[in-house]
XYZ file of C-alpha atoms in Angstrom:
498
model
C 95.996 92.687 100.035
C 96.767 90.558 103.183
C 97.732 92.302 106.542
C 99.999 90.507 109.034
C 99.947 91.867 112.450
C 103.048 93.689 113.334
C 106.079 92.018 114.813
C 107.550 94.263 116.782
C 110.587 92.411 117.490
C 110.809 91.463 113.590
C 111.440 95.631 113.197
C 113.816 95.625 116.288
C 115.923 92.499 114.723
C 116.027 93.965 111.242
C 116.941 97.787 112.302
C 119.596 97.087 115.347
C 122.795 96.866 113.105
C 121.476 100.516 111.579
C 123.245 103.281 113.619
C 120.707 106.090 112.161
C 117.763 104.134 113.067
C 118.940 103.583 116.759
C 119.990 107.019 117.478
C 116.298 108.335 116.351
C 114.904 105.603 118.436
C 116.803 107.026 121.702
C 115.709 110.671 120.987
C 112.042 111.728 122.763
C 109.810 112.432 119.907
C 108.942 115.922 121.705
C 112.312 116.876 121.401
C 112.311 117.034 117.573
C 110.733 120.768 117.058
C 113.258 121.777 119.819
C 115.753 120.857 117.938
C 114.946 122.034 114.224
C 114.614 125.510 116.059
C 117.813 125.188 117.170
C 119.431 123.884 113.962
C 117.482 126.589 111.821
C 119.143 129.279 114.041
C 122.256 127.739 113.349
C 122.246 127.858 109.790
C 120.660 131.394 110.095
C 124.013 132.699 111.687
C 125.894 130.408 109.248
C 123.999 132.159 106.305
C 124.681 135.503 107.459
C 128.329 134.912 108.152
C 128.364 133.263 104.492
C 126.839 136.094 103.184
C 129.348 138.517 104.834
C 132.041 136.577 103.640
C 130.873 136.848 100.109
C 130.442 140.725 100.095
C 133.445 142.007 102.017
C 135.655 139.279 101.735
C 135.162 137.444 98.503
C 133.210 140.878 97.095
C 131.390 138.377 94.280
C 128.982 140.808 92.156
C 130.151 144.266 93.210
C 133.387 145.575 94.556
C 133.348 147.354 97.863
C 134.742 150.598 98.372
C 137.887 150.612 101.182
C 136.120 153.702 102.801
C 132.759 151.184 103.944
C 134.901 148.247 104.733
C 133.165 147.302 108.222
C 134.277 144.340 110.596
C 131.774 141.211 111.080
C 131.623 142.417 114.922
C 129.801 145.334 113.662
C 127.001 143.161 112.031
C 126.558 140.845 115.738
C 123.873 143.131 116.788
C 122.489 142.826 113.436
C 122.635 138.720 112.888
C 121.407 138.423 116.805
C 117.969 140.338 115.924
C 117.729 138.503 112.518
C 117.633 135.164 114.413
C 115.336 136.516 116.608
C 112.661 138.461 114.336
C 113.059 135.110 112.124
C 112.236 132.918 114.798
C 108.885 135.130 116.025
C 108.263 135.071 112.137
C 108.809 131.210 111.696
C 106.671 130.288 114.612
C 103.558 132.493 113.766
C 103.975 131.307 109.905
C 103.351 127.902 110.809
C 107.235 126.504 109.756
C 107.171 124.434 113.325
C 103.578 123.225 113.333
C 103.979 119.688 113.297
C 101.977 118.661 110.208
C 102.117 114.880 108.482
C 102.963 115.145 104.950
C 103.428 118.616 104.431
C 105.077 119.096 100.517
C 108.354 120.318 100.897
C 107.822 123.563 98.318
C 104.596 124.380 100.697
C 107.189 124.119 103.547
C 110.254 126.681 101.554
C 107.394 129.017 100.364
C 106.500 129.761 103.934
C 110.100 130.164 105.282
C 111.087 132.494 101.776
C 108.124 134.622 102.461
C 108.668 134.828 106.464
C 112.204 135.268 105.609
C 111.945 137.889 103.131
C 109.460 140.005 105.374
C 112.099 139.307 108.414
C 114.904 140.625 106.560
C 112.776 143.962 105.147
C 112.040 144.350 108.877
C 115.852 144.162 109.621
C 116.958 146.457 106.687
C 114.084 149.331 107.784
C 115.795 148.873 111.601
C 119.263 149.640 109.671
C 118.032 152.518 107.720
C 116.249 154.616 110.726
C 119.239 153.841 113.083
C 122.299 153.515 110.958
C 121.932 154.441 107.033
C 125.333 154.458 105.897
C 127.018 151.726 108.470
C 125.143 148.415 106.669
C 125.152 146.745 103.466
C 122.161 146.230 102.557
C 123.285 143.601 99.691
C 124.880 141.751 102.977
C 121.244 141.036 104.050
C 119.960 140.400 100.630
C 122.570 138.068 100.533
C 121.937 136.380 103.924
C 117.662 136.504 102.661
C 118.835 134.303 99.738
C 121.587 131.730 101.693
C 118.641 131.630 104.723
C 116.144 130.092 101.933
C 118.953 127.823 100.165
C 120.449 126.476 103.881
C 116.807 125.547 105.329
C 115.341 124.578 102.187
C 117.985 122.089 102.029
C 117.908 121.272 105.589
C 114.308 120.174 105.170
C 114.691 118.612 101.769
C 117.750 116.044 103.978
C 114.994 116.023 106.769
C 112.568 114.718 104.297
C 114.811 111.998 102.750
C 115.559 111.089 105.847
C 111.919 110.411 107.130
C 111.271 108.589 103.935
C 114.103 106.204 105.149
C 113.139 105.678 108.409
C 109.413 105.147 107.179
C 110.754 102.299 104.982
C 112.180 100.439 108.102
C 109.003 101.477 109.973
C 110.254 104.275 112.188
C 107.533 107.034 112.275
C 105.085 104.527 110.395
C 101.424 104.380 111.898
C 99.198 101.288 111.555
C 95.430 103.090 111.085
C 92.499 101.893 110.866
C 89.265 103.785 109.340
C 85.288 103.379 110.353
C 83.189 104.399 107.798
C 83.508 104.060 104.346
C 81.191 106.535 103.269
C 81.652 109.787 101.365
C 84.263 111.043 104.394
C 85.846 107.829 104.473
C 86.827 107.292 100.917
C 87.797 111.432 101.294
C 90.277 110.048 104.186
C 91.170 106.997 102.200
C 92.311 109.079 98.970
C 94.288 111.629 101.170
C 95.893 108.518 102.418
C 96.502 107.149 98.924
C 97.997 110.604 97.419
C 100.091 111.324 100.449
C 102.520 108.578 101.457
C 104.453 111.247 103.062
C 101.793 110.970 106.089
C 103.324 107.890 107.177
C 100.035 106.196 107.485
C 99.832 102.423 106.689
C 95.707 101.921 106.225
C 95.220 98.384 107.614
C 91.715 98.546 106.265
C 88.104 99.936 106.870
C 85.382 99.019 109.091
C 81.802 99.788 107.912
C 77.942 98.746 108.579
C 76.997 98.766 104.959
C 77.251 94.752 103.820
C 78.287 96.219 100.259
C 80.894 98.487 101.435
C 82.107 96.378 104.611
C 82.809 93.210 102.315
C 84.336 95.155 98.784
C 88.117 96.255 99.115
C 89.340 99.485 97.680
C 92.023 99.519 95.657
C 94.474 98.180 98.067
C 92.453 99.136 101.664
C 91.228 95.909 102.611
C 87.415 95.814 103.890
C 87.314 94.080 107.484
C 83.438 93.815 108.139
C 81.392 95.727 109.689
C 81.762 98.197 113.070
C 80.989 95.045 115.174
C 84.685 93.305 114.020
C 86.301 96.320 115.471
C 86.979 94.624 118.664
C 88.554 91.519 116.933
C 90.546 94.006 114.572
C 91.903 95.907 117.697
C 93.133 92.733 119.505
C 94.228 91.289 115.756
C 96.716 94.299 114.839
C 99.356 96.377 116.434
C 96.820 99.224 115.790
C 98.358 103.123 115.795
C 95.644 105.453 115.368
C 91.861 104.726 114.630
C 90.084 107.415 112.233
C 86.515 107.364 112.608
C 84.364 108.995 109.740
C 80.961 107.843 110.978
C 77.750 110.299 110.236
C 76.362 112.174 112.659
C 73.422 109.969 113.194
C 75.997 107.185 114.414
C 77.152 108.917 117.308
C 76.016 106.017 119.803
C 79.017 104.022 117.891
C 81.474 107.122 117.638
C 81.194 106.686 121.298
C 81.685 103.486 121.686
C 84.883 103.404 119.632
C 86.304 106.379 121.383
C 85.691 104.412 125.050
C 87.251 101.271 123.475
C 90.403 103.174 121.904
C 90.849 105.356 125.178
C 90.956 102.177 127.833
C 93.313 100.508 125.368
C 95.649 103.371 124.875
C 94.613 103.840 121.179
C 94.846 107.191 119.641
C 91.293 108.328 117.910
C 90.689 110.930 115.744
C 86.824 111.711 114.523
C 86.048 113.165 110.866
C 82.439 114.463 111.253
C 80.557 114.667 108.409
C 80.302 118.110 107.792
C 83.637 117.813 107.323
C 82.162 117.634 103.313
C 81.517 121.111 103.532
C 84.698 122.186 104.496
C 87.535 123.254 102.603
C 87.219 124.639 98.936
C 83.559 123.200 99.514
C 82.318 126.048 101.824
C 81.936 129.401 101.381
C 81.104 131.735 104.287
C 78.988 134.640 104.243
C 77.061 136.530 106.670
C 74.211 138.598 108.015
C 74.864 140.921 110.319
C 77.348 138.901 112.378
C 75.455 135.845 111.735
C 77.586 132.991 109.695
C 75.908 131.838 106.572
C 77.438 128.438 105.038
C 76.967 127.487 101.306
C 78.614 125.136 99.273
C 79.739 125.734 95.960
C 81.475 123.436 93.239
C 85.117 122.273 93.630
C 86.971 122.914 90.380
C 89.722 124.496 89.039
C 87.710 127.484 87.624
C 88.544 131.412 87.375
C 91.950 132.617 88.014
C 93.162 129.174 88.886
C 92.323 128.238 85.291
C 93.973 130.946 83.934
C 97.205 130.468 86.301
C 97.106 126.368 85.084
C 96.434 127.286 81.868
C 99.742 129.657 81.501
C 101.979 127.194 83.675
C 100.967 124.378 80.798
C 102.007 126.723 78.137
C 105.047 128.235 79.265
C 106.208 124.701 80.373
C 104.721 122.686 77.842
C 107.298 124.795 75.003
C 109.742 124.363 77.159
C 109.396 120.539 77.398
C 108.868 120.392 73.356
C 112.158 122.362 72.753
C 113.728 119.928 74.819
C 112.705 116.875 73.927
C 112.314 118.097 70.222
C 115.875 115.864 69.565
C 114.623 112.672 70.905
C 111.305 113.344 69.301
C 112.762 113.177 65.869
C 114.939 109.997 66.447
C 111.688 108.216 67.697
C 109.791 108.896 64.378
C 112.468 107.661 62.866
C 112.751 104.366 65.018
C 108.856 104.039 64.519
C 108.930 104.151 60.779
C 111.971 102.239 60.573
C 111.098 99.360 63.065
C 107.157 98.352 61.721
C 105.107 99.684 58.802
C 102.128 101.967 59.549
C 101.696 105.653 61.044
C 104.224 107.404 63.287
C 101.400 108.987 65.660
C 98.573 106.937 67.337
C 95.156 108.568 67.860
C 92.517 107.224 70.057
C 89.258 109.207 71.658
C 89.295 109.744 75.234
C 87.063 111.865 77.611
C 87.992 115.143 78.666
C 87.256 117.704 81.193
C 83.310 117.368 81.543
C 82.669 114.488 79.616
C 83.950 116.185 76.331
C 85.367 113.205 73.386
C 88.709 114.638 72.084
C 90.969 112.304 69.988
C 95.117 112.264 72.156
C 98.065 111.486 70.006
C 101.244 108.962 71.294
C 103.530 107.649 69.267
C 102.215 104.489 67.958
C 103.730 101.754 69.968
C 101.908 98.786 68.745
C 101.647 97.278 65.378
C 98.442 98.906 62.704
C 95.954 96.518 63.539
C 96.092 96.306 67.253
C 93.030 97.601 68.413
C 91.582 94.253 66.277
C 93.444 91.880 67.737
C 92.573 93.161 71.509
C 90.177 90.266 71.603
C 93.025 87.459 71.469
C 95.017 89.076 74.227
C 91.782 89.845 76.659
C 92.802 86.779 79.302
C 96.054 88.372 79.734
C 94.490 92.003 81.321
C 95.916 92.684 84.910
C 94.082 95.621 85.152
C 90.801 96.123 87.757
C 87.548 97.779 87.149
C 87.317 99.134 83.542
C 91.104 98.798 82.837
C 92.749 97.414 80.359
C 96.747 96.528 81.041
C 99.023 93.674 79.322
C 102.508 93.697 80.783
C 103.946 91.597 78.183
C 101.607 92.120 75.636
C 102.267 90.353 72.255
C 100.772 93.709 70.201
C 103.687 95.769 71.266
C 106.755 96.809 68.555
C 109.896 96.224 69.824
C 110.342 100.070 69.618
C 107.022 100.497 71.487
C 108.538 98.190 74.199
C 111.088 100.727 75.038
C 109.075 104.022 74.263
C 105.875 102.435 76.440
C 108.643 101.311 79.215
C 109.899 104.959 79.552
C 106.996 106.726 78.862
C 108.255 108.430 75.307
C 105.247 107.455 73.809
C 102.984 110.095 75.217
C 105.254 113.187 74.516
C 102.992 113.786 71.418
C 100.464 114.794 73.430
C 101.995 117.901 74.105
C 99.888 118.822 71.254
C 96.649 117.928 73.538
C 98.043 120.480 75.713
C 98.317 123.103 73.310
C 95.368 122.523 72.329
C 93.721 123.038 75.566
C 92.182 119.162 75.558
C 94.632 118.053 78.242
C 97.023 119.776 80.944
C 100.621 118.601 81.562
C 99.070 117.486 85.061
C 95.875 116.122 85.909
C 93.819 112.912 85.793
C 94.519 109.711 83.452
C 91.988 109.948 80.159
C 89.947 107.271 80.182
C 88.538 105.935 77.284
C 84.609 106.365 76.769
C 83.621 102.928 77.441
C 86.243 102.734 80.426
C 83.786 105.976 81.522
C 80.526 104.299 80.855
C 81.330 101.422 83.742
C 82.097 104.668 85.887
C 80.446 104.224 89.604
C 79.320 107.333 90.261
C 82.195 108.375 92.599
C 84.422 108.030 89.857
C 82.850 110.910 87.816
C 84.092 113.579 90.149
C 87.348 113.085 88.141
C 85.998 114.260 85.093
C 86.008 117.550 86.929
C 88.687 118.597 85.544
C 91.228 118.463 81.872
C 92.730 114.961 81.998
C 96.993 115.267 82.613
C 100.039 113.711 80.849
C 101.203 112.962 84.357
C 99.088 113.320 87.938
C 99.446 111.760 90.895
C 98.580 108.021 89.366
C 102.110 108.179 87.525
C 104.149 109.050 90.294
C 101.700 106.910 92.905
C 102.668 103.624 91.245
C 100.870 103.790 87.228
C 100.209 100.629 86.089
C 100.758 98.616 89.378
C 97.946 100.686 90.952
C 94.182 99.134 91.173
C 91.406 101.363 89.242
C 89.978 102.592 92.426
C 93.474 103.629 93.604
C 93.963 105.867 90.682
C 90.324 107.462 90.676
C 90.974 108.133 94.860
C 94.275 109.871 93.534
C 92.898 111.618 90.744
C 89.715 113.002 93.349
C 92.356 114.589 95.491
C 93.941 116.112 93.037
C 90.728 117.704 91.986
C 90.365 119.064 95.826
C 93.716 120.226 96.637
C 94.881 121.532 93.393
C 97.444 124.020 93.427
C 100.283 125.187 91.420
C 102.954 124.010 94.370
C 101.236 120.686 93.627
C 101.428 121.136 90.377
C 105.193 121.389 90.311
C 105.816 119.009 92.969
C 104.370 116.083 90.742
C 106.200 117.524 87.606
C 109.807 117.260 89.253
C 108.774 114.182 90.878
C 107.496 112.310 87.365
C 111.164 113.406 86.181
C 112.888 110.399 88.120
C 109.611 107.985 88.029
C 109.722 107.971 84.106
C 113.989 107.782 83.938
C 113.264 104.860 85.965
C 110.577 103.433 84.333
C 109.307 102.332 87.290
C 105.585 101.153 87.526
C 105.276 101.239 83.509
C 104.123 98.962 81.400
């Protein structure tokens, strides 16, 4: 990957003619959480007065009886102190801390469940004070329409800030020192999370191995000494340094050099590794006892996967159970051989189970993988053909849109795979493993993860194993979801697939 330094004039020729991109460039940055306060109280009064339109006015649901018809100036009181309680509610949540790349159903989990307590709160007020006045479906109502309305709100928010990103509003230019264990941590964070806005120039790091060998697409720049030369080079943002403690002569030294040239600096210390699902905290009397313990998805979070893959995994089948048929019948009709492909592949731990596809290739491909071997595009242990000669002209179009792996639905019932989770590799893909790369053997390999909706195919080897590791330490069920609805578009598209 080659990194020009940044033309700011190029951005300022390309983005005058664009009216949205000018307007957020003459608003202060500080003002922005002013104003989402301000706009979420406005579409908190606009949900309530929705909501009392719907049960006196419109009476959707259930019919209101003449005798408790009440006038909206009787609820004032009662949409004033929802604003309020919801804004003390918001802010000690968390909805306005300013945090880079926060997932949007994170972000509408946190305002439901502030919002639901907020309107229990106001409903408890109404029943002390005024028990027969209220409707309490009115504030039900309003709960639900408060969700919807700023749910929304952020999802535009969030489109928006993609946008802006892609003409380099909001964008920072980083640089990381250290490309140790906490640096390649930073780098895959970076990697699974465009949404941060960070552009990763490259890494700086002391080690002649790791200072000269580029990752994925983070570009190696030398060692700590080129720093000086990199700082005058590029238009430089934010410098992340994730040095061990031992360096701390060199922290130093960066920190002096990014604070005289008006450089923000951030500092990962290395005990950073035993933070997060890494640690657990005891203690003695008062006294704080740190242990680590392994990350995985283990216990109750295994169980809670385990269910969601289930549940959604019959609902995918029944729905793609149409389609599934008419590509059998393309298969058989358009080359002679099998329907289903099977091919072993290392699971969770480094167990062999055999995954099904629909064959997309002709019978004897695996054979003739030796004539096609100059055309790989692939890095590391890899091996990708984007035009390759093996393919069906069926398999061209089921490979293209991803059809071919619905079959391995059955891997998920099975319990081999999960609907979401790292690429299988093949065992003597696994056998070139560094050992870095094992961690993502951690867990069941996915049908999708973050590699499909990161960029598949086009993606580097190391790319894809930083994705998968994050996946393995951040796992939730939010995330879960998020890269579900987000592999809908991605495989409609057929973007990144070949």
């Amino acid at each position: 990957m080659t990194v020009k330094p940044l033309n700011r004039d190029h951005v300022a020729v390309t983005t005058k003619d664009n009216w949205l991109i000018q307007t957020v460039q003459r608003v202060n940055p500080q003002w922005w959480p002013s104003l989402l306060r301000v706009s979420d109280s406005l579409l908190i009064v606009l949900a309530f007065v929705v909501a009392y339109l719907i049960r006196y006015r419109l009476q959707w649901f259930r019919a209101v009886d003449p005798v408790f018809q009440t006038d909206f100036s009787s609820y004032i009181l009662s949409c004033v102190a929802l604003v309020a309680i919801l804004f003390l509610l918001f802010h000690f949540s968390g909805v306005y801390r300013q945090r880079r790349g926060r997932l949007w159903l994170e972000e509408v989990y946190t305002i439901a469940s502030a919002t639901t307590i907020g309107v229990v709160i106001l409903i408890t007020i109404n029943l002390i004070f005024s028990p027969m006045l209220y409707s309490r479906l009115l504030f039900l109502y309003t709960a639900f329409l408060v969700v919807l309305f700023l749910g929304t709100g952020r999802a535009v928010i969030g489109l928006v800030r993609g946008y802006l990103r892609r003409h380099g509003i909001g964008v920072q230019r980083v640089v990381l020192v250290g490309a140790g264990d906490v640096g390649r941590m930073v780098m895959r964070t970076i990697a699974a999370r465009p949404a941060l806005g960070y552009q990763l120039i490259g890494f700086l790091d002391d080690n002649p191995t790791k200072g000269s060998t580029d990752i994925g697409r983070f570009k190696a720049l030398g060692s700590v000494d080129n720093f000086a030369r990199v700082r005058e080079t590029y238009a430089l943002d934010l410098v992340i340094v994730c040095l061990p403690w031992q360096s701390h002569r060199t922290v130093a030294r960066i920190l002096s050099e990014c604070e005289q040239e008006g450089i923000k600096a951030q500092v990962v210390p290395d005990i950073f590794l035993l933070t997060k699902n890494q640690m657990e905290v005891e203690e003695i009397n008062g006294i704080p006892l740190i242990s680590t313990r392994e990350v995985s998805i283990a216990g109750w979070n295994l169980i809670l996967k385990r269910g969601l893959d289930l549940v959604l995994g019959t609902l995918i089948a029944l729905l793609t159970l149409p389609i599934t048929l008419l590509i059998a019948l393309a298969i058989r009709l358009d080359s002679p051989g099998p329907v289903l492909y099977s091919q072993v592949r290392v699971g969770r731990n480094g167990q062999l189970f055999r995954i099904y596809k629909f064959r997309s290739m002709v019978v004897n491909a695996e054979a003739r993988r030796e004539e096609v071997a100059d055309l790989n595009e692939a890095t590391g242990p890899l091996f990708k053909v984007r035009d390759d000669p093996r393919r069906t002209r069926t398999g061209r179009v089921l490979r293209r849109f991803s059809l071919d792996e619905l079959p391995q639905l059955i891997n998920v019932f099975r319990g081999e795979m999960s609907l979401v989770g790292p690429r299988p590799n093949l065992p003597e893909e696994v056998a070139q493993y560094e050992e870095w790369h094992r961690k993502r053997l951690s867990v069941s390999p996915g049908a999708t993860g973050l590699w499909q909706i990161s960029g598949r195919s086009d993606l580097t080897f190391d790319e894809m194993v930083l994705l998968d590791i994050y996946y393995t330490e951040n796992w939730s069920v939010g995330l879960d979801l998020s890269i579900l609805l987000t592999t809908i578009p991605k495989v409609l598209l057929g973007k990144g697939a070949y």
